[in-house]
Amino acid sequence: MPDLPSRATAELTVPATTAYLRHVRILAATIADDCAFDVEAIESLRVAVDELCALAMADATDTAELTIAMTTTEDGIDLEGRCSPVTEEPMLDPIAEQLLRAGSNHHALRLEGDTVHLELRASRPTAGVDGGR
C-alpha cells in the first residue's frame, strides 16, 4: 500500500456530461486501491460513484460542472460533491438504489437552488481469514 496520510483529499472538477464520468470513476478506483480496498469493493465503489454522479448531472445545463472531493479516512473513503447548474431534482430509481447500496454505506442527493449536492461513504472491507489482499 502506498505511503498515504491518514486523511487526504483529492478534488476533481469536470464538465457535467457523461463523457467525463470515466475520469471520476478512475479517481474513485485509484483512491480505493490506494486504501487497500479489495477488487470486488473497488468495482462496487466505482459503479456507485458513477451512478451517483450520473444522477446528479441528469438535468444539468450545457454549462454545468461536476465537482467531487474524495477524502480518505481511517476506515474508508468519503465523497462530497456538487453539480451546478441543474434544472430538476434528481430522481432515484430502484436499480440505482441497489447499485448505490452495493458500493457504499451511505449516499445522498439533495437539491439546493440550482445545485445538486451529493454524498457517498464507503468503508474499507475488513480483511478475511486469509489476511485480505
CSV table of C-alpha atoms in Angstrom, one decimal:
chain,number,residue,atom,x,y,z
A,1,MET,CA,0.0,0.0,0.0
A,2,PRO,CA,1.4,3.4,-0.9
A,3,ASP,CA,2.5,5.7,2.0
A,4,LEU,CA,-0.6,7.8,2.4
A,5,PRO,CA,-1.6,10.3,5.0
A,6,SER,CA,-4.4,9.1,7.3
A,7,ARG,CA,-6.6,11.8,5.8
A,8,ALA,CA,-6.1,13.2,2.3
A,9,THR,CA,-8.5,14.8,-0.2
A,10,ALA,CA,-8.4,14.8,-4.0
A,11,GLU,CA,-10.7,17.1,-5.8
A,12,LEU,CA,-11.8,17.0,-9.4
A,13,THR,CA,-14.0,19.3,-11.5
A,14,VAL,CA,-15.2,18.2,-14.9
A,15,PRO,CA,-18.0,19.3,-17.3
A,16,ALA,CA,-21.2,17.7,-16.2
A,17,THR,CA,-21.6,15.3,-19.2
A,18,THR,CA,-21.4,11.5,-19.3
A,19,ALA,CA,-18.2,11.8,-21.4
A,20,TYR,CA,-16.3,12.9,-18.4
A,21,LEU,CA,-17.6,10.3,-15.9
A,22,ARG,CA,-14.7,8.0,-16.7
A,23,HIS,CA,-12.3,10.5,-15.0
A,24,VAL,CA,-14.4,10.3,-11.9
A,25,ARG,CA,-14.5,6.5,-12.0
A,26,ILE,CA,-10.7,6.3,-12.5
A,27,LEU,CA,-10.2,8.6,-9.5
A,28,ALA,CA,-12.5,6.6,-7.3
A,29,ALA,CA,-10.9,3.3,-8.3
A,30,THR,CA,-7.4,4.6,-7.8
A,31,ILE,CA,-8.1,6.0,-4.4
A,32,ALA,CA,-9.9,2.8,-3.3
A,33,ASP,CA,-6.9,0.7,-4.5
A,34,ASP,CA,-4.5,3.0,-2.6
A,35,CYS,CA,-6.7,2.5,0.5
A,36,ALA,CA,-6.4,-1.3,0.3
A,37,PHE,CA,-10.0,-2.0,-0.9
A,38,ASP,CA,-10.2,-5.5,-2.5
A,39,VAL,CA,-11.0,-5.8,-6.2
A,40,GLU,CA,-14.7,-6.5,-5.7
A,41,ALA,CA,-15.1,-3.5,-3.4
A,42,ILE,CA,-13.2,-1.3,-5.8
A,43,GLU,CA,-15.6,-2.3,-8.6
A,44,SER,CA,-18.7,-1.8,-6.4
A,45,LEU,CA,-17.5,1.7,-5.4
A,46,ARG,CA,-16.6,2.6,-9.0
A,47,VAL,CA,-20.2,1.7,-10.1
A,48,ALA,CA,-21.8,3.5,-7.1
A,49,VAL,CA,-19.8,6.7,-7.8
A,50,ASP,CA,-20.6,6.5,-11.5
A,51,GLU,CA,-24.3,6.1,-10.7
A,52,LEU,CA,-24.4,8.9,-8.1
A,53,CYS,CA,-22.7,11.4,-10.4
A,54,ALA,CA,-24.8,10.4,-13.4
A,55,LEU,CA,-28.0,11.0,-11.3
A,56,ALA,CA,-26.6,14.4,-10.0
A,57,MET,CA,-26.0,15.6,-13.6
A,58,ALA,CA,-29.1,14.1,-15.3
A,59,ASP,CA,-30.7,17.5,-15.7
A,60,ALA,CA,-27.5,19.6,-15.8
A,61,THR,CA,-27.4,22.6,-18.1
A,62,ASP,CA,-24.9,22.8,-21.0
A,63,THR,CA,-22.6,24.9,-18.9
A,64,ALA,CA,-22.8,22.8,-15.7
A,65,GLU,CA,-19.8,21.4,-13.9
A,66,LEU,CA,-19.5,18.5,-11.6
A,67,THR,CA,-17.1,18.8,-8.7
A,68,ILE,CA,-16.2,16.0,-6.3
A,69,ALA,CA,-13.9,15.8,-3.4
A,70,MET,CA,-12.8,12.3,-2.2
A,71,THR,CA,-11.3,12.1,1.2
A,72,THR,CA,-9.5,9.1,2.7
A,73,THR,CA,-10.3,8.3,6.3
A,74,GLU,CA,-9.1,5.7,8.8
A,75,ASP,CA,-11.9,3.3,7.7
A,76,GLY,CA,-12.6,4.2,4.1
A,77,ILE,CA,-13.5,6.9,1.7
A,78,ASP,CA,-15.9,9.9,1.9
A,79,LEU,CA,-17.1,11.6,-1.3
A,80,GLU,CA,-18.8,15.0,-1.3
A,81,GLY,CA,-19.7,16.9,-4.4
A,82,ARG,CA,-21.9,19.2,-6.3
A,83,CYS,CA,-23.3,19.7,-9.8
A,84,SER,CA,-24.4,23.1,-10.9
A,85,PRO,CA,-26.5,24.5,-12.5
A,86,VAL,CA,-29.2,21.9,-12.9
A,87,THR,CA,-32.9,22.3,-13.8
A,88,GLU,CA,-34.6,19.5,-11.9
A,89,GLU,CA,-34.2,17.5,-8.7
A,90,PRO,CA,-32.6,14.1,-9.4
A,91,MET,CA,-34.9,11.0,-9.3
A,92,LEU,CA,-33.5,7.8,-7.7
A,93,ASP,CA,-34.9,4.7,-9.3
A,94,PRO,CA,-34.8,1.2,-7.6
A,95,ILE,CA,-31.9,-0.1,-9.8
A,96,ALA,CA,-29.8,2.9,-9.0
A,97,GLU,CA,-30.6,2.5,-5.3
A,98,GLN,CA,-29.4,-1.1,-5.4
A,99,LEU,CA,-26.1,-0.1,-7.1
A,100,LEU,CA,-25.5,2.6,-4.6
A,101,ARG,CA,-26.2,0.3,-1.7
A,102,ALA,CA,-23.8,-2.3,-3.1
A,103,GLY,CA,-21.0,0.2,-3.3
A,104,SER,CA,-21.5,2.4,-0.3
A,105,ASN,CA,-22.6,2.6,3.4
A,106,HIS,CA,-24.3,6.0,2.9
A,107,HIS,CA,-25.3,8.0,-0.1
A,108,ALA,CA,-27.4,11.1,-0.6
A,109,LEU,CA,-28.5,13.6,-3.2
A,110,ARG,CA,-30.3,16.9,-2.5
A,111,LEU,CA,-31.2,19.9,-4.5
A,112,GLU,CA,-30.5,23.4,-3.1
A,113,GLY,CA,-31.4,26.1,-5.6
A,114,ASP,CA,-29.8,25.1,-8.9
A,115,THR,CA,-27.2,22.9,-7.3
A,116,VAL,CA,-27.4,19.2,-6.6
A,117,HIS,CA,-25.2,18.1,-3.6
A,118,LEU,CA,-24.1,14.6,-3.4
A,119,GLU,CA,-22.5,12.4,-0.7
A,120,LEU,CA,-21.2,8.9,-0.5
A,121,ARG,CA,-19.4,7.0,2.1
A,122,ALA,CA,-17.6,3.6,1.6
A,123,SER,CA,-16.0,1.7,4.4
A,124,ARG,CA,-12.9,-0.4,3.7
A,125,PRO,CA,-13.9,-4.1,3.7
A,126,THR,CA,-12.5,-6.0,6.6
A,127,ALA,CA,-9.8,-8.5,5.9
A,128,GLY,CA,-10.9,-12.1,5.7
A,129,VAL,CA,-9.3,-15.1,7.2
A,130,ASP,CA,-6.6,-15.1,4.6
A,131,GLY,CA,-5.5,-11.6,5.5
A,132,GLY,CA,-7.2,-9.7,2.8
A,133,ARG,CA,-5.5,-8.8,-0.5
